[in-house]
Short mmCIF file of N, CA and C in Angstrom, two decimals:
data_model
loop_
_atom_site.label_atom_id
_atom_site.label_comp_id
_atom_site.label_asym_id
_atom_site.label_seq_id
_atom_site.Cartn_x
_atom_site.Cartn_y
_atom_site.Cartn_z
N UNK W 1 -21.68 2.04 -57.05
CA UNK W 1 -22.41 1.19 -57.98
C UNK W 1 -21.92 -0.25 -57.91
N UNK W 2 -20.61 -0.44 -57.77
CA UNK W 2 -20.08 -1.81 -57.71
C UNK W 2 -20.49 -2.50 -56.41
N UNK W 3 -20.59 -1.74 -55.32
CA UNK W 3 -21.05 -2.33 -54.06
C UNK W 3 -22.49 -2.80 -54.21
N UNK W 4 -23.29 -2.00 -54.89
CA UNK W 4 -24.68 -2.37 -55.17
C UNK W 4 -24.74 -3.69 -55.93
N UNK W 5 -23.91 -3.80 -56.93
CA UNK W 5 -23.89 -5.01 -57.76
C UNK W 5 -23.47 -6.23 -56.94
N UNK W 6 -22.46 -6.07 -56.09
CA UNK W 6 -21.98 -7.18 -55.26
C UNK W 6 -23.08 -7.63 -54.29
N UNK W 7 -23.75 -6.67 -53.67
CA UNK W 7 -24.84 -6.99 -52.74
C UNK W 7 -25.94 -7.75 -53.48
N UNK W 8 -26.28 -7.31 -54.67
CA UNK W 8 -27.31 -7.97 -55.47
C UNK W 8 -26.93 -9.39 -55.84
N UNK W 9 -25.70 -9.60 -56.24
CA UNK W 9 -25.23 -10.94 -56.63
C UNK W 9 -25.28 -11.88 -55.44
N UNK W 10 -24.77 -11.42 -54.31
CA UNK W 10 -24.78 -12.26 -53.11
C UNK W 10 -26.21 -12.59 -52.70
N UNK W 11 -27.07 -11.58 -52.70
CA UNK W 11 -28.46 -11.78 -52.30
C UNK W 11 -29.19 -12.74 -53.24
N UNK W 12 -28.90 -12.64 -54.53
CA UNK W 12 -29.57 -13.50 -55.51
C UNK W 12 -29.08 -14.94 -55.49
N UNK W 13 -27.88 -15.19 -54.98
CA UNK W 13 -27.34 -16.55 -54.99
C UNK W 13 -27.21 -17.18 -53.60
N UNK W 14 -27.62 -16.47 -52.57
CA UNK W 14 -27.49 -17.00 -51.21
C UNK W 14 -28.33 -18.27 -51.02
N UNK W 15 -29.41 -18.39 -51.78
CA UNK W 15 -30.27 -19.56 -51.67
C UNK W 15 -29.51 -20.85 -52.00
N UNK W 16 -28.65 -20.80 -53.00
CA UNK W 16 -27.89 -21.98 -53.41
C UNK W 16 -26.93 -22.40 -52.29
N UNK W 17 -26.26 -21.43 -51.70
CA UNK W 17 -25.35 -21.72 -50.60
C UNK W 17 -26.11 -22.30 -49.41
N UNK W 18 -27.23 -21.70 -49.08
CA UNK W 18 -28.03 -22.20 -47.95
C UNK W 18 -28.53 -23.62 -48.18
N UNK W 19 -29.04 -23.89 -49.37
CA UNK W 19 -29.54 -25.24 -49.65
C UNK W 19 -28.41 -26.25 -49.54
N UNK W 20 -27.26 -25.93 -50.13
CA UNK W 20 -26.14 -26.87 -50.07
C UNK W 20 -25.65 -27.07 -48.64
N UNK W 21 -25.45 -25.98 -47.91
CA UNK W 21 -24.91 -26.07 -46.55
C UNK W 21 -25.88 -26.72 -45.57
N UNK W 22 -27.15 -26.41 -45.70
CA UNK W 22 -28.13 -26.89 -44.73
C UNK W 22 -28.79 -28.21 -45.11
N UNK W 23 -28.93 -28.45 -46.42
CA UNK W 23 -29.71 -29.60 -46.86
C UNK W 23 -28.90 -30.63 -47.64
N UNK W 24 -27.74 -30.24 -48.15
CA UNK W 24 -26.87 -31.19 -48.84
C UNK W 24 -26.93 -31.11 -50.36
N UNK W 25 -26.04 -31.88 -50.96
CA UNK W 25 -25.88 -31.85 -52.41
C UNK W 25 -27.09 -32.39 -53.16
N UNK W 26 -27.73 -33.42 -52.63
CA UNK W 26 -28.91 -33.99 -53.31
C UNK W 26 -30.04 -32.96 -53.38
N UNK W 27 -30.26 -32.25 -52.30
CA UNK W 27 -31.29 -31.21 -52.29
C UNK W 27 -30.92 -30.06 -53.21
N UNK W 28 -29.65 -29.75 -53.27
CA UNK W 28 -29.20 -28.69 -54.18
C UNK W 28 -29.46 -29.08 -55.62
N UNK W 29 -29.25 -30.34 -55.98
CA UNK W 29 -29.52 -30.80 -57.34
C UNK W 29 -31.01 -30.65 -57.67
N UNK W 30 -31.86 -31.04 -56.75
CA UNK W 30 -33.31 -30.90 -56.95
C UNK W 30 -33.67 -29.43 -57.10
N UNK W 31 -33.12 -28.60 -56.23
CA UNK W 31 -33.39 -27.16 -56.26
C UNK W 31 -32.92 -26.55 -57.58
N UNK W 32 -31.76 -26.94 -58.03
CA UNK W 32 -31.22 -26.41 -59.30
C UNK W 32 -32.09 -26.81 -60.48
N UNK W 33 -32.51 -28.05 -60.52
CA UNK W 33 -33.38 -28.51 -61.61
C UNK W 33 -34.73 -27.79 -61.54
N UNK W 34 -35.25 -27.63 -60.35
CA UNK W 34 -36.55 -26.95 -60.19
C UNK W 34 -36.50 -25.51 -60.68
N UNK W 35 -35.35 -24.88 -60.60
CA UNK W 35 -35.21 -23.48 -60.99
C UNK W 35 -34.73 -23.26 -62.43
N UNK W 36 -34.40 -24.30 -63.14
CA UNK W 36 -33.85 -24.13 -64.49
C UNK W 36 -34.79 -23.37 -65.42
N UNK W 37 -35.99 -23.86 -65.58
CA UNK W 37 -36.95 -23.22 -66.48
C UNK W 37 -37.38 -21.84 -65.95
N UNK W 38 -37.76 -21.73 -64.67
CA UNK W 38 -38.15 -20.40 -64.16
C UNK W 38 -37.05 -19.35 -64.30
N UNK W 39 -35.79 -19.76 -64.12
CA UNK W 39 -34.70 -18.79 -64.26
C UNK W 39 -34.57 -18.30 -65.70
N UNK W 40 -34.86 -19.15 -66.65
CA UNK W 40 -34.80 -18.73 -68.06
C UNK W 40 -35.88 -17.69 -68.35
N UNK W 41 -37.06 -17.90 -67.80
CA UNK W 41 -38.14 -16.93 -67.98
C UNK W 41 -37.76 -15.61 -67.29
N UNK W 42 -37.22 -15.71 -66.10
CA UNK W 42 -36.80 -14.50 -65.37
C UNK W 42 -35.75 -13.73 -66.17
N UNK W 43 -34.81 -14.44 -66.77
CA UNK W 43 -33.78 -13.77 -67.58
C UNK W 43 -34.39 -13.08 -68.80
N UNK W 44 -35.45 -13.65 -69.35
CA UNK W 44 -36.16 -12.99 -70.45
C UNK W 44 -36.78 -11.69 -69.98
N UNK W 45 -37.23 -11.66 -68.76
CA UNK W 45 -37.78 -10.43 -68.18
C UNK W 45 -36.73 -9.35 -68.06
N UNK W 46 -35.48 -9.75 -67.82
CA UNK W 46 -34.40 -8.77 -67.75
C UNK W 46 -34.17 -8.10 -69.10
N UNK W 47 -34.39 -8.85 -70.18
CA UNK W 47 -34.24 -8.25 -71.51
C UNK W 47 -35.30 -7.17 -71.74
N UNK W 48 -36.50 -7.43 -71.26
CA UNK W 48 -37.56 -6.44 -71.38
C UNK W 48 -37.20 -5.20 -70.55
N UNK W 49 -36.54 -5.44 -69.42
CA UNK W 49 -36.12 -4.34 -68.56
C UNK W 49 -35.23 -3.36 -69.31
N UNK W 50 -34.37 -3.86 -70.17
CA UNK W 50 -33.49 -2.99 -70.96
C UNK W 50 -34.29 -2.08 -71.88
N UNK W 51 -35.35 -2.63 -72.46
CA UNK W 51 -36.20 -1.83 -73.34
C UNK W 51 -36.93 -0.74 -72.57
N UNK W 52 -37.43 -1.09 -71.40
CA UNK W 52 -38.15 -0.13 -70.57
C UNK W 52 -37.19 0.96 -70.09
N UNK W 53 -35.99 0.56 -69.71
CA UNK W 53 -34.99 1.52 -69.26
C UNK W 53 -34.71 2.55 -70.34
N UNK W 54 -34.56 2.08 -71.57
CA UNK W 54 -34.29 2.99 -72.69
C UNK W 54 -35.44 3.98 -72.88
N UNK W 55 -36.67 3.47 -72.78
CA UNK W 55 -37.83 4.33 -72.96
C UNK W 55 -37.88 5.42 -71.88
N UNK W 56 -37.64 5.03 -70.63
CA UNK W 56 -37.66 6.01 -69.55
C UNK W 56 -36.49 6.99 -69.66
N UNK W 57 -35.35 6.51 -70.13
CA UNK W 57 -34.18 7.39 -70.26
C UNK W 57 -34.42 8.46 -71.32
N UNK W 58 -35.16 8.11 -72.37
CA UNK W 58 -35.42 9.06 -73.45
C UNK W 58 -36.52 10.06 -73.09
N UNK W 59 -37.31 9.74 -72.07
CA UNK W 59 -38.42 10.59 -71.66
C UNK W 59 -37.94 11.63 -70.64
N UNK W 60 -37.98 12.89 -71.03
CA UNK W 60 -37.52 13.96 -70.14
C UNK W 60 -38.56 14.36 -69.09
N UNK W 61 -39.81 14.01 -69.31
CA UNK W 61 -40.88 14.42 -68.41
C UNK W 61 -40.95 13.43 -67.23
N UNK W 62 -40.40 13.83 -66.09
CA UNK W 62 -40.33 12.98 -64.90
C UNK W 62 -41.72 12.56 -64.44
N UNK W 63 -42.65 13.51 -64.37
CA UNK W 63 -44.00 13.25 -63.86
C UNK W 63 -44.73 12.25 -64.76
N UNK W 64 -44.63 12.44 -66.08
CA UNK W 64 -45.31 11.53 -67.01
C UNK W 64 -44.73 10.11 -66.89
N UNK W 65 -43.41 10.04 -66.73
CA UNK W 65 -42.78 8.73 -66.55
C UNK W 65 -43.24 8.08 -65.26
N UNK W 66 -43.32 8.87 -64.22
CA UNK W 66 -43.77 8.38 -62.93
C UNK W 66 -45.22 7.88 -63.01
N UNK W 67 -46.05 8.60 -63.74
CA UNK W 67 -47.45 8.22 -63.88
C UNK W 67 -47.63 6.91 -64.66
N UNK W 68 -46.69 6.60 -65.52
CA UNK W 68 -46.83 5.39 -66.35
C UNK W 68 -46.33 4.13 -65.65
N UNK W 69 -45.68 4.28 -64.51
CA UNK W 69 -45.10 3.12 -63.82
C UNK W 69 -46.17 2.08 -63.47
N UNK W 70 -47.27 2.50 -62.86
CA UNK W 70 -48.30 1.56 -62.45
C UNK W 70 -48.90 0.85 -63.66
N UNK W 71 -49.22 1.62 -64.70
CA UNK W 71 -49.81 1.03 -65.90
C UNK W 71 -48.88 -0.01 -66.53
N UNK W 72 -47.62 0.35 -66.70
CA UNK W 72 -46.64 -0.57 -67.30
C UNK W 72 -46.42 -1.79 -66.41
N UNK W 73 -46.35 -1.57 -65.10
CA UNK W 73 -46.16 -2.69 -64.18
C UNK W 73 -47.31 -3.68 -64.26
N UNK W 74 -48.53 -3.16 -64.31
CA UNK W 74 -49.70 -4.05 -64.42
C UNK W 74 -49.72 -4.81 -65.75
N UNK W 75 -49.30 -4.14 -66.82
CA UNK W 75 -49.23 -4.82 -68.12
C UNK W 75 -48.23 -5.97 -68.08
N UNK W 76 -47.05 -5.69 -67.54
CA UNK W 76 -46.02 -6.72 -67.46
C UNK W 76 -46.47 -7.86 -66.53
N UNK W 77 -47.06 -7.51 -65.39
CA UNK W 77 -47.56 -8.54 -64.47
C UNK W 77 -48.62 -9.40 -65.14
N UNK W 78 -49.48 -8.78 -65.94
CA UNK W 78 -50.51 -9.54 -66.66
C UNK W 78 -49.90 -10.52 -67.66
N UNK W 79 -48.92 -10.06 -68.39
CA UNK W 79 -48.24 -10.94 -69.36
C UNK W 79 -47.59 -12.12 -68.65
N UNK W 80 -46.88 -11.83 -67.55
CA UNK W 80 -46.21 -12.91 -66.83
C UNK W 80 -47.17 -13.79 -66.05
N UNK W 81 -48.36 -13.30 -65.74
CA UNK W 81 -49.40 -14.16 -65.14
C UNK W 81 -49.87 -15.19 -66.15
N UNK W 82 -50.03 -14.77 -67.39
CA UNK W 82 -50.41 -15.70 -68.45
C UNK W 82 -49.30 -16.73 -68.66
N UNK W 83 -48.06 -16.27 -68.66
CA UNK W 83 -46.93 -17.20 -68.80
C UNK W 83 -46.92 -18.20 -67.64
N UNK W 84 -47.26 -17.74 -66.45
CA UNK W 84 -47.34 -18.64 -65.29
C UNK W 84 -48.40 -19.72 -65.52
N UNK W 85 -49.58 -19.30 -65.98
CA UNK W 85 -50.67 -20.25 -66.21
C UNK W 85 -50.32 -21.28 -67.29
N UNK W 86 -49.54 -20.88 -68.25
CA UNK W 86 -49.10 -21.81 -69.30
C UNK W 86 -47.99 -22.71 -68.77
N UNK W 87 -47.10 -22.15 -67.96
CA UNK W 87 -45.93 -22.88 -67.48
C UNK W 87 -46.27 -24.02 -66.54
N UNK W 88 -47.25 -23.84 -65.69
CA UNK W 88 -47.55 -24.86 -64.68
C UNK W 88 -47.90 -26.21 -65.32
N UNK W 89 -48.84 -26.26 -66.26
CA UNK W 89 -49.08 -27.57 -66.89
C UNK W 89 -47.93 -28.02 -67.81
N UNK W 90 -47.23 -27.07 -68.41
CA UNK W 90 -46.10 -27.43 -69.28
C UNK W 90 -45.01 -28.12 -68.47
N UNK W 91 -44.76 -27.63 -67.28
CA UNK W 91 -43.74 -28.23 -66.41
C UNK W 91 -44.15 -29.65 -66.03
N UNK W 92 -45.44 -29.86 -65.74
CA UNK W 92 -45.94 -31.20 -65.41
C UNK W 92 -45.67 -32.19 -66.54
N UNK W 93 -45.76 -31.70 -67.74
CA UNK W 93 -45.56 -32.56 -68.91
C UNK W 93 -44.08 -32.73 -69.25
N UNK W 94 -43.32 -31.63 -69.26
CA UNK W 94 -41.95 -31.66 -69.76
C UNK W 94 -40.91 -32.16 -68.76
N UNK W 95 -41.02 -31.78 -67.51
CA UNK W 95 -39.99 -32.15 -66.54
C UNK W 95 -39.80 -33.66 -66.41
N UNK W 96 -40.88 -34.46 -66.34
CA UNK W 96 -40.67 -35.91 -66.26
C UNK W 96 -39.95 -36.48 -67.49
N UNK W 97 -40.09 -35.82 -68.62
CA UNK W 97 -39.40 -36.28 -69.84
C UNK W 97 -37.94 -35.83 -69.83
N UNK W 98 -37.72 -34.56 -69.51
CA UNK W 98 -36.37 -33.99 -69.57
C UNK W 98 -35.54 -34.38 -68.34
N UNK W 99 -36.17 -34.40 -67.17
CA UNK W 99 -35.47 -34.69 -65.91
C UNK W 99 -36.14 -35.86 -65.19
N UNK W 100 -36.10 -37.06 -65.76
CA UNK W 100 -36.82 -38.19 -65.13
C UNK W 100 -36.29 -38.56 -63.74
N UNK W 101 -35.06 -38.22 -63.45
CA UNK W 101 -34.49 -38.56 -62.15
C UNK W 101 -34.83 -37.57 -61.04
N UNK W 102 -35.62 -36.54 -61.38
CA UNK W 102 -35.94 -35.50 -60.39
C UNK W 102 -37.45 -35.23 -60.32
N UNK W 103 -38.23 -36.22 -59.93
CA UNK W 103 -39.68 -35.99 -59.86
C UNK W 103 -40.07 -34.94 -58.82
N UNK W 104 -39.25 -34.79 -57.77
CA UNK W 104 -39.53 -33.79 -56.74
C UNK W 104 -39.44 -32.37 -57.28
N UNK W 105 -38.68 -32.19 -58.35
CA UNK W 105 -38.46 -30.85 -58.91
C UNK W 105 -39.70 -30.31 -59.63
N UNK W 106 -40.61 -31.19 -60.03
CA UNK W 106 -41.79 -30.74 -60.78
C UNK W 106 -42.62 -29.76 -59.94
N UNK W 107 -43.02 -30.18 -58.77
CA UNK W 107 -43.86 -29.32 -57.92
C UNK W 107 -43.12 -28.06 -57.51
N UNK W 108 -41.86 -28.21 -57.15
CA UNK W 108 -41.07 -27.03 -56.74
C UNK W 108 -40.96 -26.03 -57.88
N UNK W 109 -40.74 -26.53 -59.08
CA UNK W 109 -40.64 -25.64 -60.25
C UNK W 109 -41.97 -24.94 -60.50
N UNK W 110 -43.06 -25.66 -60.36
CA UNK W 110 -44.38 -25.04 -60.53
C UNK W 110 -44.59 -23.94 -59.48
N UNK W 111 -44.13 -24.19 -58.26
CA UNK W 111 -44.23 -23.16 -57.22
C UNK W 111 -43.42 -21.92 -57.60
N UNK W 112 -42.21 -22.13 -58.09
CA UNK W 112 -41.35 -21.00 -58.45
C UNK W 112 -42.00 -20.15 -59.53
N UNK W 113 -42.75 -20.78 -60.43
CA UNK W 113 -43.39 -19.99 -61.50
C UNK W 113 -44.41 -19.00 -60.94
N UNK W 114 -44.88 -19.22 -59.73
CA UNK W 114 -45.81 -18.27 -59.12
C UNK W 114 -45.17 -16.90 -58.88
N UNK W 115 -43.85 -16.85 -58.97
CA UNK W 115 -43.16 -15.57 -58.79
C UNK W 115 -43.03 -14.80 -60.10
N UNK W 116 -43.44 -15.37 -61.23
CA UNK W 116 -43.28 -14.68 -62.52
C UNK W 116 -43.93 -13.30 -62.56
N UNK W 117 -45.15 -13.13 -62.07
CA UNK W 117 -45.73 -11.77 -62.13
C UNK W 117 -44.90 -10.72 -61.39
N UNK W 118 -44.11 -11.16 -60.42
CA UNK W 118 -43.26 -10.21 -59.68
C UNK W 118 -42.14 -9.64 -60.55
N UNK W 119 -41.92 -10.22 -61.71
CA UNK W 119 -40.92 -9.69 -62.64
C UNK W 119 -41.26 -8.24 -63.00
N UNK W 120 -42.53 -7.88 -62.86
CA UNK W 120 -42.97 -6.50 -63.16
C UNK W 120 -42.28 -5.47 -62.27
N UNK W 121 -41.64 -5.90 -61.20
CA UNK W 121 -40.93 -4.97 -60.32
C UNK W 121 -39.79 -4.26 -61.04
N UNK W 122 -39.36 -4.80 -62.18
CA UNK W 122 -38.28 -4.13 -62.89
C UNK W 122 -38.73 -2.79 -63.49
N UNK W 123 -40.04 -2.58 -63.64
CA UNK W 123 -40.51 -1.33 -64.24
C UNK W 123 -40.14 -0.12 -63.36
N UNK W 124 -40.55 -0.09 -62.08
CA UNK W 124 -40.14 1.05 -61.26
C UNK W 124 -38.61 1.11 -61.07
N UNK W 125 -37.98 -0.05 -61.01
CA UNK W 125 -36.53 -0.10 -60.87
C UNK W 125 -35.87 0.54 -62.10
N UNK W 126 -36.38 0.24 -63.28
CA UNK W 126 -35.84 0.83 -64.52
C UNK W 126 -36.04 2.34 -64.55
N UNK W 127 -37.19 2.77 -64.02
CA UNK W 127 -37.45 4.22 -63.96
C UNK W 127 -36.40 4.90 -63.08
N UNK W 128 -36.13 4.32 -61.92
CA UNK W 128 -35.13 4.90 -61.01
C UNK W 128 -33.74 4.90 -61.64
N UNK W 129 -33.41 3.83 -62.34
CA UNK W 129 -32.10 3.78 -63.02
C UNK W 129 -32.02 4.81 -64.13
N UNK W 130 -33.09 4.96 -64.89
CA UNK W 130 -33.10 5.93 -66.00
C UNK W 130 -32.96 7.35 -65.47
N UNK W 131 -33.56 7.62 -64.34
CA UNK W 131 -33.50 8.96 -63.75
C UNK W 131 -32.28 9.13 -62.85
N UNK W 132 -31.46 8.08 -62.82
CA UNK W 132 -30.20 8.07 -62.06
C UNK W 132 -30.41 8.44 -60.59
N UNK W 133 -31.44 7.87 -60.02
CA UNK W 133 -31.74 8.08 -58.60
C UNK W 133 -30.95 7.05 -57.79
N UNK W 134 -29.65 7.26 -57.71
CA UNK W 134 -28.75 6.30 -57.08
C UNK W 134 -29.08 6.05 -55.61
N UNK W 135 -29.48 7.08 -54.91
CA UNK W 135 -29.79 6.94 -53.49
C UNK W 135 -30.95 5.96 -53.29
N UNK W 136 -32.02 6.16 -54.05
CA UNK W 136 -33.18 5.27 -53.93
C UNK W 136 -32.83 3.85 -54.36
N UNK W 137 -32.05 3.72 -55.42
CA UNK W 137 -31.64 2.39 -55.88
C UNK W 137 -30.79 1.68 -54.83
N UNK W 138 -29.89 2.40 -54.22
CA UNK W 138 -29.03 1.83 -53.19
C UNK W 138 -29.87 1.37 -51.99
N UNK W 139 -30.81 2.21 -51.56
CA UNK W 139 -31.68 1.85 -50.44
C UNK W 139 -32.52 0.62 -50.79
N UNK W 140 -33.07 0.61 -51.98
CA UNK W 140 -33.87 -0.53 -52.42
C UNK W 140 -33.05 -1.81 -52.45
N UNK W 141 -31.83 -1.71 -52.94
CA UNK W 141 -30.94 -2.88 -53.02
C UNK W 141 -30.62 -3.42 -51.63
N UNK W 142 -30.28 -2.55 -50.71
CA UNK W 142 -29.91 -2.96 -49.35
C UNK W 142 -31.11 -3.59 -48.64
N UNK W 143 -32.26 -2.92 -48.71
CA UNK W 143 -33.46 -3.42 -48.02
C UNK W 143 -33.91 -4.75 -48.62
N UNK W 144 -33.96 -4.83 -49.95
CA UNK W 144 -34.42 -6.08 -50.57
C UNK W 144 -33.43 -7.22 -50.32
N UNK W 145 -32.13 -6.94 -50.29
CA UNK W 145 -31.14 -7.98 -49.98
C UNK W 145 -31.32 -8.50 -48.56
N UNK W 146 -31.57 -7.59 -47.62
CA UNK W 146 -31.76 -8.00 -46.23
C UNK W 146 -33.03 -8.85 -46.08
N UNK W 147 -34.10 -8.43 -46.73
CA UNK W 147 -35.36 -9.18 -46.66
C UNK W 147 -35.20 -10.54 -47.32
N UNK W 148 -34.58 -10.56 -48.50
CA UNK W 148 -34.37 -11.80 -49.24
C UNK W 148 -33.56 -12.79 -48.40
N UNK W 149 -32.46 -12.33 -47.86
CA UNK W 149 -31.60 -13.20 -47.06
C UNK W 149 -32.33 -13.72 -45.82
N UNK W 150 -33.07 -12.86 -45.15
CA UNK W 150 -33.83 -13.26 -43.96
C UNK W 150 -34.88 -14.32 -44.28
N UNK W 151 -35.63 -14.07 -45.35
CA UNK W 151 -36.67 -15.03 -45.74
C UNK W 151 -36.07 -16.38 -46.15
N UNK W 152 -35.00 -16.34 -46.91
CA UNK W 152 -34.38 -17.59 -47.35
C UNK W 152 -33.77 -18.36 -46.19
N UNK W 153 -33.09 -17.65 -45.31
CA UNK W 153 -32.48 -18.31 -44.16
C UNK W 153 -33.54 -18.93 -43.26
N UNK W 154 -34.56 -18.16 -42.93
CA UNK W 154 -35.63 -18.65 -42.06
C UNK W 154 -36.36 -19.82 -42.73
N UNK W 155 -36.73 -19.65 -43.99
CA UNK W 155 -37.44 -20.70 -44.70
C UNK W 155 -36.65 -21.99 -44.80
N UNK W 156 -35.38 -21.88 -45.13
CA UNK W 156 -34.53 -23.07 -45.28
C UNK W 156 -34.34 -23.78 -43.95
N UNK W 157 -34.05 -23.03 -42.91
CA UNK W 157 -33.81 -23.65 -41.61
C UNK W 157 -35.06 -24.30 -41.02
N UNK W 158 -36.22 -23.66 -41.24
CA UNK W 158 -37.45 -24.19 -40.64
C UNK W 158 -38.17 -25.23 -41.51
N UNK W 159 -38.11 -25.05 -42.83
CA UNK W 159 -38.93 -25.90 -43.69
C UNK W 159 -38.17 -26.59 -44.81
N UNK W 160 -36.87 -26.52 -44.80
CA UNK W 160 -36.08 -27.21 -45.82
C UNK W 160 -36.21 -26.58 -47.19
N UNK W 161 -36.17 -27.42 -48.20
CA UNK W 161 -36.18 -26.93 -49.58
C UNK W 161 -37.50 -26.21 -49.92
N UNK W 162 -38.59 -26.67 -49.35
CA UNK W 162 -39.88 -26.00 -49.57
C UNK W 162 -39.84 -24.58 -49.00
N UNK W 163 -39.22 -24.42 -47.85
CA UNK W 163 -39.08 -23.10 -47.24
C UNK W 163 -38.21 -22.18 -48.07
N UNK W 164 -37.19 -22.75 -48.71
CA UNK W 164 -36.33 -21.95 -49.59
C UNK W 164 -37.12 -21.44 -50.78
N UNK W 165 -37.90 -22.31 -51.38
CA UNK W 165 -38.70 -21.93 -52.55
C UNK W 165 -39.73 -20.87 -52.17
N UNK W 166 -40.44 -21.08 -51.08
CA UNK W 166 -41.46 -20.13 -50.65
C UNK W 166 -40.80 -18.80 -50.27
N UNK W 167 -39.67 -18.85 -49.59
CA UNK W 167 -38.94 -17.63 -49.24
C UNK W 167 -38.52 -16.85 -50.47
N UNK W 168 -38.09 -17.57 -51.49
CA UNK W 168 -37.68 -16.92 -52.75
C UNK W 168 -38.88 -16.27 -53.44
N UNK W 169 -40.01 -16.95 -53.44
CA UNK W 169 -41.22 -16.38 -54.07
C UNK W 169 -41.64 -15.10 -53.34
N UNK W 170 -41.71 -15.17 -52.02
CA UNK W 170 -42.13 -14.01 -51.24
C UNK W 170 -41.17 -12.84 -51.44
N UNK W 171 -39.88 -13.12 -51.42
CA UNK W 171 -38.91 -12.04 -51.56
C UNK W 171 -38.99 -11.38 -52.92
N UNK W 172 -39.35 -12.11 -53.95
CA UNK W 172 -39.50 -11.49 -55.27
C UNK W 172 -40.67 -10.53 -55.31
N UNK W 173 -41.72 -10.83 -54.57
CA UNK W 173 -42.86 -9.90 -54.54
C UNK W 173 -42.58 -8.68 -53.67
N UNK W 174 -41.74 -8.84 -52.68
CA UNK W 174 -41.41 -7.70 -51.82
C UNK W 174 -40.43 -6.77 -52.51
N UNK W 175 -39.59 -7.29 -53.36
CA UNK W 175 -38.57 -6.49 -54.06
C UNK W 175 -39.20 -5.32 -54.70
#
């Protein structure tokens, strides 16, 4: 379990290391500002994950839980799609006020919000955790970490900060 956690942490933060090493401190500052608001929304999704995990853990009927995954995932994706639609114009308005020195971060932040519906991926993940399917969770963690790292590395090296953002968005949907 601890190896899983370490792999997840490295995979989730490799983008910061790549941006700094490949593009420099100024690009890292822009990237960090661009991700501030989206990361807060993503963290809110993790709180919902705890609630879903509890519900699946209390449900003894494996088949019924399995059948509800698609429905719950679509509900969560719908909610976060609405949040995305609200966030894009809000970022256009708020970022120039809050972060006037980072106009480049506005568009990048709006792009990152396109990954919000992918937060719904926590539903099947919570089901696997509730049912203690460690093997599937471990495989999912390893595969998603490899894909995430590959996309971020390729995107950053070929397209700079824009490639990092697009790689991050794509990897969230693949997770």
